[in-house]
């Protein structure tokens, strides 16, 4: 089976170094709560750098997230999440991701890499949708990416379990993470 070059599949593709625009990007998460719904939140402090190479398969991404910037819309809950019960922000102030490879998938793209959280580093693949590349009204270039993954918090040593009467737990183990990144080409 022969496939077209990757650049043909990405209209407007540009090689270069890109930084996430914090005004037009979001790093969010959700986790099962009380077995009946999902609690959602986001991180407001982060640095994301994407390097697109001439061949998209040679591209890379690096991200650092300030865990103290967690925002679920509930200050007491945010403070609890920053505590030693969960993120232990005083000891582990950031979460970081470094890619190790890029590959095509049936649905688009995947980035393989390593996530470091709570002092533990594990491989975590990211499902990536390339939303597009194009000019902005200020004479620059923008690129958009939608990214999803799911991790087990226990895999990263965050293993607080609060059982519920009748079965189940207050906070689920699986955490869904999504990135909506609008990146600006650096000059």
GROMACS .gro file of N, CA and C in nm, residues 33-163:
model
  393
   33UNK      N    1  -1.643   1.123   3.912
   33UNK     CA    2  -1.667   1.169   4.048
   33UNK      C    3  -1.796   1.108   4.100
   34UNK      N    4  -1.788   1.045   4.215
   34UNK     CA    5  -1.901   0.982   4.282
   34UNK      C    6  -1.969   0.875   4.196
   35UNK      N    7  -1.897   0.825   4.098
   35UNK     CA    8  -1.944   0.718   4.009
   35UNK      C    9  -2.061   0.759   3.920
   36UNK      N   10  -2.102   0.885   3.925
   36UNK     CA   11  -2.220   0.925   3.848
   36UNK      C   12  -2.195   1.039   3.749
   37UNK      N   13  -2.084   1.109   3.763
   37UNK     CA   14  -2.058   1.223   3.675
   37UNK      C   15  -1.908   1.243   3.663
   38UNK      N   16  -1.868   1.349   3.596
   38UNK     CA   17  -1.727   1.381   3.582
   38UNK      C   18  -1.699   1.519   3.640
   39UNK      N   19  -1.592   1.528   3.713
   39UNK     CA   20  -1.542   1.658   3.758
   39UNK      C   21  -1.442   1.704   3.653
   40UNK      N   22  -1.447   1.832   3.620
   40UNK     CA   23  -1.362   1.886   3.514
   40UNK      C   24  -1.277   2.000   3.568
   41UNK      N   25  -1.166   2.021   3.503
   41UNK     CA   26  -1.079   2.131   3.540
   41UNK      C   27  -0.980   2.161   3.430
   42UNK      N   28  -0.893   2.256   3.458
   42UNK     CA   29  -0.792   2.294   3.360
   42UNK      C   30  -0.669   2.345   3.431
   43UNK      N   31  -0.563   2.357   3.355
   43UNK     CA   32  -0.440   2.418   3.405
   43UNK      C   33  -0.421   2.547   3.328
   44UNK      N   34  -0.397   2.656   3.400
   44UNK     CA   35  -0.386   2.786   3.335
   44UNK      C   36  -0.242   2.828   3.311
   45UNK      N   37  -0.146   2.760   3.372
   45UNK     CA   38  -0.005   2.793   3.352
   45UNK      C   39   0.069   2.680   3.284
   46UNK      N   40   0.123   2.706   3.166
   46UNK     CA   41   0.193   2.602   3.091
   46UNK      C   42   0.281   2.663   2.984
   47UNK      N   43   0.374   2.584   2.936
   47UNK     CA   44   0.459   2.620   2.824
   47UNK      C   45   0.461   2.500   2.730
   48UNK      N   46   0.416   2.520   2.607
   48UNK     CA   47   0.414   2.413   2.507
   48UNK      C   48   0.492   2.461   2.386
   49UNK      N   49   0.592   2.381   2.345
   49UNK     CA   50   0.670   2.409   2.226
   49UNK      C   51   0.656   2.292   2.130
   50UNK      N   52   0.621   2.323   2.008
   50UNK     CA   53   0.606   2.222   1.903
   50UNK      C   54   0.707   2.255   1.793
   51UNK      N   55   0.783   2.156   1.753
   51UNK     CA   56   0.876   2.174   1.642
   51UNK      C   57   0.827   2.085   1.528
   52UNK      N   58   0.783   2.150   1.420
   52UNK     CA   59   0.741   2.076   1.302
   52UNK      C   60   0.861   2.071   1.207
   53UNK      N   61   0.897   1.951   1.166
   53UNK     CA   62   1.009   1.935   1.074
   53UNK      C   63   0.957   1.927   0.931
   54UNK      N   64   1.047   1.933   0.835
   54UNK     CA   65   1.006   1.921   0.694
   54UNK      C   66   0.924   1.795   0.673
   55UNK      N   67   0.967   1.685   0.734
   55UNK     CA   68   0.890   1.560   0.735
   55UNK      C   69   0.815   1.557   0.867
   56UNK      N   70   0.681   1.563   0.865
   56UNK     CA   71   0.605   1.566   0.991
   56UNK      C   72   0.641   1.454   1.089
   57UNK      N   73   0.687   1.340   1.038
   57UNK     CA   74   0.723   1.229   1.126
   57UNK      C   75   0.845   1.260   1.211
   58UNK      N   76   0.920   1.362   1.176
   58UNK     CA   77   1.037   1.404   1.254
   58UNK      C   78   1.006   1.517   1.350
   59UNK      N   79   0.880   1.552   1.365
   59UNK     CA   80   0.840   1.662   1.454
   59UNK      C   81   0.848   1.620   1.600
   60UNK      N   82   0.841   1.721   1.690
   60UNK     CA   83   0.848   1.691   1.833
   60UNK      C   84   0.766   1.792   1.911
   61UNK      N   85   0.741   1.757   2.037
   61UNK     CA   86   0.668   1.846   2.127
   61UNK      C   87   0.726   1.833   2.268
   62UNK      N   88   0.728   1.945   2.337
   62UNK     CA   89   0.768   1.948   2.478
   62UNK      C   90   0.670   2.039   2.551
   63UNK      N   91   0.625   1.993   2.667
   63UNK     CA   92   0.529   2.072   2.745
   63UNK      C   93   0.564   2.065   2.892
   64UNK      N   94   0.550   2.177   2.960
   64UNK     CA   95   0.563   2.183   3.105
   64UNK      C   96   0.439   2.253   3.158
   65UNK      N   97   0.375   2.189   3.256
   65UNK     CA   98   0.251   2.242   3.313
   65UNK      C   99   0.273   2.274   3.460
   66UNK      N  100   0.237   2.396   3.498
   66UNK     CA  101   0.245   2.441   3.637
   66UNK      C  102   0.126   2.383   3.713
   67UNK      N  103   0.151   2.284   3.798
   67UNK     CA  104   0.042   2.214   3.866
   67UNK      C  105  -0.031   2.303   3.966
   68UNK      N  106   0.034   2.406   4.017
   68UNK     CA  107  -0.034   2.499   4.108
   68UNK      C  108  -0.142   2.578   4.036
   69UNK      N  109  -0.137   2.580   3.903
   69UNK     CA  110  -0.235   2.657   3.826
   69UNK      C  111  -0.366   2.580   3.804
   70UNK      N  112  -0.383   2.467   3.871
   70UNK     CA  113  -0.505   2.388   3.855
   70UNK      C  114  -0.628   2.473   3.891
   71UNK      N  115  -0.733   2.461   3.810
   71UNK     CA  116  -0.854   2.539   3.831
   71UNK      C  117  -0.974   2.452   3.797
   72UNK      N  118  -1.048   2.413   3.899
   72UNK     CA  119  -1.172   2.336   3.877
   72UNK      C  120  -1.296   2.421   3.902
   73UNK      N  121  -1.273   2.549   3.932
   73UNK     CA  122  -1.386   2.636   3.963
   73UNK      C  123  -1.430   2.625   4.108
   74UNK      N  124  -1.353   2.554   4.190
   74UNK     CA  125  -1.387   2.535   4.331
   74UNK      C  126  -1.257   2.542   4.412
   75UNK      N  127  -1.234   2.655   4.479
   75UNK     CA  128  -1.106   2.678   4.547
   75UNK      C  129  -1.073   2.572   4.652
   76UNK      N  130  -1.168   2.529   4.738
   76UNK     CA  131  -1.133   2.424   4.835
   76UNK      C  132  -1.090   2.294   4.765
   77UNK      N  133  -1.158   2.257   4.658
   77UNK     CA  134  -1.119   2.136   4.584
   77UNK      C  135  -0.981   2.156   4.520
   78UNK      N  136  -0.957   2.273   4.461
   78UNK     CA  137  -0.826   2.300   4.399
   78UNK      C  138  -0.715   2.288   4.503
   79UNK      N  139  -0.738   2.343   4.622
   79UNK     CA  140  -0.637   2.333   4.728
   79UNK      C  141  -0.614   2.188   4.769
   80UNK      N  142  -0.721   2.108   4.774
   80UNK     CA  143  -0.706   1.966   4.807
   80UNK      C  144  -0.627   1.895   4.697
   81UNK      N  145  -0.655   1.927   4.571
   81UNK     CA  146  -0.581   1.864   4.461
   81UNK      C  147  -0.433   1.903   4.463
   82UNK      N  148  -0.401   2.022   4.511
   82UNK     CA  149  -0.260   2.065   4.522
   82UNK      C  150  -0.189   1.997   4.639
   83UNK      N  151  -0.263   1.940   4.733
   83UNK     CA  152  -0.207   1.883   4.857
   83UNK      C  153  -0.136   1.750   4.833
   84UNK      N  154  -0.076   1.697   4.938
   84UNK     CA  155  -0.006   1.569   4.932
   84UNK      C  156  -0.100   1.453   4.900
   85UNK      N  157  -0.231   1.471   4.919
   85UNK     CA  158  -0.326   1.365   4.883
   85UNK      C  159  -0.325   1.337   4.732
   86UNK      N  160  -0.298   1.440   4.653
   86UNK     CA  161  -0.305   1.425   4.507
   86UNK      C  162  -0.175   1.469   4.440
   87UNK      N  163  -0.166   1.594   4.397
   87UNK     CA  164  -0.054   1.640   4.315
   87UNK      C  165   0.073   1.671   4.394
   88UNK      N  166   0.060   1.701   4.522
   88UNK     CA  167   0.175   1.731   4.606
   88UNK      C  168   0.263   1.839   4.542
   89UNK      N  169   0.200   1.952   4.511
   89UNK     CA  170   0.261   2.060   4.436
   89UNK      C  171   0.387   2.116   4.504
   90UNK      N  172   0.392   2.116   4.636
   90UNK     CA  173   0.511   2.166   4.705
   90UNK      C  174   0.635   2.085   4.670
   91UNK      N  175   0.619   1.956   4.648
   91UNK     CA  176   0.731   1.867   4.615
   91UNK      C  177   0.747   1.848   4.464
   92UNK      N  178   0.636   1.845   4.392
   92UNK     CA  179   0.636   1.822   4.247
   92UNK      C  180   0.559   1.935   4.179
   93UNK      N  181   0.621   2.050   4.157
   93UNK     CA  182   0.548   2.168   4.108
   93UNK      C  183   0.504   2.161   3.962
   94UNK      N  184   0.565   2.072   3.883
   94UNK     CA  185   0.529   2.068   3.742
   94UNK      C  186   0.503   1.925   3.694
   95UNK      N  187   0.434   1.918   3.584
   95UNK     CA  188   0.415   1.795   3.507
   95UNK      C  189   0.478   1.825   3.371
   96UNK      N  190   0.552   1.730   3.315
   96UNK     CA  191   0.615   1.758   3.186
   96UNK      C  192   0.596   1.642   3.089
   97UNK      N  193   0.602   1.676   2.961
   97UNK     CA  194   0.589   1.578   2.855
   97UNK      C  195   0.695   1.604   2.751
   98UNK      N  196   0.761   1.499   2.706
   98UNK     CA  197   0.862   1.506   2.600
   98UNK      C  198   0.831   1.398   2.499
   99UNK      N  199   0.816   1.435   2.374
   99UNK     CA  200   0.786   1.335   2.272
   99UNK      C  201   0.910   1.253   2.239
  100UNK      N  202   0.885   1.131   2.196
  100UNK     CA  203   0.992   1.041   2.151
  100UNK      C  204   0.970   1.000   2.006
  101UNK      N  205   0.855   1.031   1.948
  101UNK     CA  206   0.828   0.996   1.810
  101UNK      C  207   0.690   1.039   1.766
  102UNK      N  208   0.672   1.047   1.635
  102UNK     CA  209   0.544   1.082   1.574
  102UNK      C  210   0.513   0.974   1.472
  103UNK      N  211   0.387   0.933   1.466
  103UNK     CA  212   0.348   0.831   1.368
  103UNK      C  213   0.208   0.858   1.316
  104UNK      N  214   0.181   0.805   1.197
  104UNK     CA  215   0.047   0.813   1.139
  104UNK      C  216  -0.039   0.704   1.200
  105UNK      N  217  -0.168   0.731   1.212
  105UNK     CA  218  -0.265   0.632   1.257
  105UNK      C  219  -0.381   0.633   1.159
  106UNK      N  220  -0.472   0.540   1.175
  106UNK     CA  221  -0.591   0.538   1.090
  106UNK      C  222  -0.674   0.665   1.107
  107UNK      N  223  -0.670   0.724   1.227
  107UNK     CA  224  -0.750   0.843   1.256
  107UNK      C  225  -0.674   0.974   1.244
  108UNK      N  226  -0.546   0.969   1.208
  108UNK     CA  227  -0.469   1.092   1.200
  108UNK      C  228  -0.325   1.071   1.240
  109UNK      N  229  -0.293   1.120   1.360
  109UNK     CA  230  -0.155   1.120   1.407
  109UNK      C  231  -0.150   1.077   1.553
  110UNK      N  232  -0.036   1.023   1.592
  110UNK     CA  233  -0.009   0.993   1.732
  110UNK      C  234   0.130   1.042   1.765
  111UNK      N  235   0.143   1.097   1.884
  111UNK     CA  236   0.274   1.135   1.936
  111UNK      C  237   0.303   1.041   2.051
  112UNK      N  238   0.416   0.972   2.043
  112UNK     CA  239   0.462   0.889   2.154
  112UNK      C  240   0.556   0.973   2.238
  113UNK      N  241   0.551   0.953   2.369
  113UNK     CA  242   0.637   1.032   2.454
  113UNK      C  243   0.631   0.987   2.597
  114UNK      N  244   0.698   1.064   2.682
  114UNK     CA  245   0.706   1.032   2.824
  114UNK      C  246   0.649   1.146   2.906
  115UNK      N  247   0.558   1.109   2.996
  115UNK     CA  248   0.497   1.204   3.089
  115UNK      C  249   0.562   1.185   3.224
  116UNK      N  250   0.604   1.296   3.284
  116UNK     CA  251   0.657   1.294   3.420
  116UNK      C  252   0.560   1.368   3.509
  117UNK      N  253   0.508   1.297   3.608
  117UNK     CA  254   0.410   1.351   3.701
  117UNK      C  255   0.434   1.287   3.837
  118UNK      N  256   0.437   1.370   3.939
  118UNK     CA  257   0.449   1.320   4.076
  118UNK      C  258   0.577   1.238   4.095
  119UNK      N  259   0.683   1.278   4.024
  119UNK     CA  260   0.812   1.210   4.036
  119UNK      C  261   0.823   1.080   3.960
  120UNK      N  262   0.724   1.045   3.880
  120UNK     CA  263   0.722   0.920   3.804
  120UNK      C  264   0.716   0.954   3.655
  121UNK      N  265   0.796   0.884   3.576
  121UNK     CA  266   0.795   0.902   3.431
  121UNK      C  267   0.746   0.773   3.365
  122UNK      N  268   0.646   0.789   3.279
  122UNK     CA  269   0.588   0.673   3.209
  122UNK      C  270   0.560   0.710   3.064
  123UNK      N  271   0.561   0.609   2.975
  123UNK     CA  272   0.524   0.638   2.837
  123UNK      C  273   0.374   0.667   2.827
  124UNK      N  274   0.340   0.772   2.754
  124UNK     CA  275   0.200   0.810   2.734
  124UNK      C  276   0.184   0.855   2.589
  125UNK      N  277   0.105   0.784   2.509
  125UNK     CA  278   0.079   0.829   2.372
  125UNK      C  279  -0.031   0.934   2.369
  126UNK      N  280  -0.020   1.024   2.273
  126UNK     CA  281  -0.120   1.128   2.253
  126UNK      C  282  -0.186   1.108   2.117
  127UNK      N  283  -0.318   1.113   2.112
  127UNK     CA  284  -0.390   1.112   1.984
  127UNK      C  285  -0.400   1.258   1.940
  128UNK      N  286  -0.356   1.285   1.815
  128UNK     CA  287  -0.347   1.423   1.768
  128UNK      C  288  -0.431   1.443   1.642
  129UNK      N  289  -0.513   1.545   1.645
  129UNK     CA  290  -0.583   1.591   1.525
  129UNK      C  291  -0.519   1.723   1.485
  130UNK      N  292  -0.467   1.729   1.364
  130UNK     CA  293  -0.409   1.853   1.313
  130UNK      C  294  -0.524   1.934   1.255
  131UNK      N  295  -0.555   2.046   1.317
  131UNK     CA  296  -0.669   2.127   1.275
  131UNK      C  297  -0.638   2.218   1.158
  132UNK      N  298  -0.511   2.252   1.141
  132UNK     CA  299  -0.475   2.335   1.027
  132UNK      C  300  -0.361   2.430   1.055
  133UNK      N  301  -0.313   2.489   0.947
  133UNK     CA  302  -0.206   2.590   0.948
  133UNK      C  303  -0.255   2.706   0.865
  134UNK      N  304  -0.224   2.828   0.907
  134UNK     CA  305  -0.264   2.943   0.826
  134UNK      C  306  -0.218   3.074   0.885
  135UNK      N  307  -0.235   3.179   0.808
  135UNK     CA  308  -0.194   3.312   0.853
  135UNK      C  309  -0.291   3.368   0.957
  136UNK      N  310  -0.237   3.456   1.043
  136UNK     CA  311  -0.324   3.528   1.136
  136UNK      C  312  -0.333   3.674   1.089
  137UNK      N  313  -0.422   3.753   1.147
  137UNK     CA  314  -0.441   3.891   1.100
  137UNK      C  315  -0.325   3.985   1.136
  138UNK      N  316  -0.225   3.934   1.206
  138UNK     CA  317  -0.115   4.018   1.252
  138UNK      C  318   0.014   3.993   1.174
  139UNK      N  319   0.003   3.920   1.063
  139UNK     CA  320   0.121   3.893   0.981
  139UNK      C  321   0.198   3.769   1.022
  140UNK      N  322   0.146   3.696   1.120
  140UNK     CA  323   0.213   3.575   1.166
  140UNK      C  324   0.146   3.450   1.111
  141UNK      N  325   0.192   3.337   1.158
  141UNK     CA  326   0.136   3.209   1.119
  141UNK      C  327   0.087   3.135   1.243
  142UNK      N  328  -0.024   3.065   1.230
  142UNK     CA  329  -0.083   2.988   1.339
  142UNK      C  330  -0.100   2.843   1.296
  143UNK      N  331  -0.101   2.755   1.394
  143UNK     CA  332  -0.130   2.614   1.372
  143UNK      C  333  -0.221   2.568   1.485
  144UNK      N  334  -0.313   2.479   1.455
  144UNK     CA  335  -0.407   2.430   1.556
  144UNK      C  336  -0.401   2.279   1.570
  145UNK      N  337  -0.404   2.233   1.695
  145UNK     CA  338  -0.397   2.091   1.726
  145UNK      C  339  -0.496   2.058   1.837
  146UNK      N  340  -0.570   1.948   1.820
  146UNK     CA  341  -0.654   1.893   1.927
  146UNK      C  342  -0.591   1.761   1.969
  147UNK      N  343  -0.566   1.746   2.098
  147UNK     CA  344  -0.489   1.633   2.149
  147UNK      C  345  -0.564   1.571   2.266
  148UNK      N  346  -0.568   1.438   2.270
  148UNK     CA  347  -0.632   1.369   2.383
  148UNK      C  348  -0.546   1.253   2.429
  149UNK      N  349  -0.561   1.220   2.556
  149UNK     CA  350  -0.499   1.101   2.613
  149UNK      C  351  -0.573   1.067   2.741
  150UNK      N  352  -0.542   0.951   2.794
  150UNK     CA  353  -0.598   0.910   2.923
  150UNK      C  354  -0.486   0.844   3.003
  151UNK      N  355  -0.479   0.879   3.131
  151UNK     CA  356  -0.379   0.818   3.219
  151UNK      C  357  -0.448   0.760   3.342
  152UNK      N  358  -0.376   0.670   3.407
  152UNK     CA  359  -0.418   0.620   3.538
  152UNK      C  360  -0.339   0.698   3.642
  153UNK      N  361  -0.408   0.765   3.733
  153UNK     CA  362  -0.335   0.842   3.834
  153UNK      C  363  -0.253   0.751   3.923
  154UNK      N  364  -0.299   0.627   3.944
  154UNK     CA  365  -0.223   0.532   4.026
  154UNK      C  366  -0.088   0.498   3.964
  155UNK      N  367  -0.082   0.497   3.829
  155UNK     CA  368   0.045   0.471   3.761
  155UNK      C  369   0.151   0.575   3.796
  156UNK      N  370   0.106   0.691   3.843
  156UNK     CA  371   0.197   0.799   3.879
  156UNK      C  372   0.206   0.819   4.030
  157UNK      N  373   0.167   0.718   4.107
  157UNK     CA  374   0.180   0.724   4.252
  157UNK      C  375   0.077   0.811   4.320
  158UNK      N  376  -0.030   0.846   4.252
  158UNK     CA  377  -0.138   0.925   4.312
  158UNK      C  378  -0.251   0.826   4.336
  159UNK      N  379  -0.244   0.762   4.451
  159UNK     CA  380  -0.332   0.646   4.472
  159UNK      C  381  -0.431   0.660   4.586
  160UNK      N  382  -0.467   0.783   4.621
  160UNK     CA  383  -0.569   0.802   4.722
  160UNK      C  384  -0.700   0.739   4.672
  161UNK      N  385  -0.759   0.658   4.756
  161UNK     CA  386  -0.886   0.594   4.723
  161UNK      C  387  -0.982   0.616   4.838
  162UNK      N  388  -1.092   0.682   4.809
  162UNK     CA  389  -1.194   0.707   4.911
  162UNK      C  390  -1.316   0.624   4.872
  163UNK      N  391  -1.340   0.512   4.944
  163UNK     CA  392  -1.453   0.426   4.906
  163UNK      C  393  -1.586   0.491   4.940
   0.00000   0.00000   0.00000
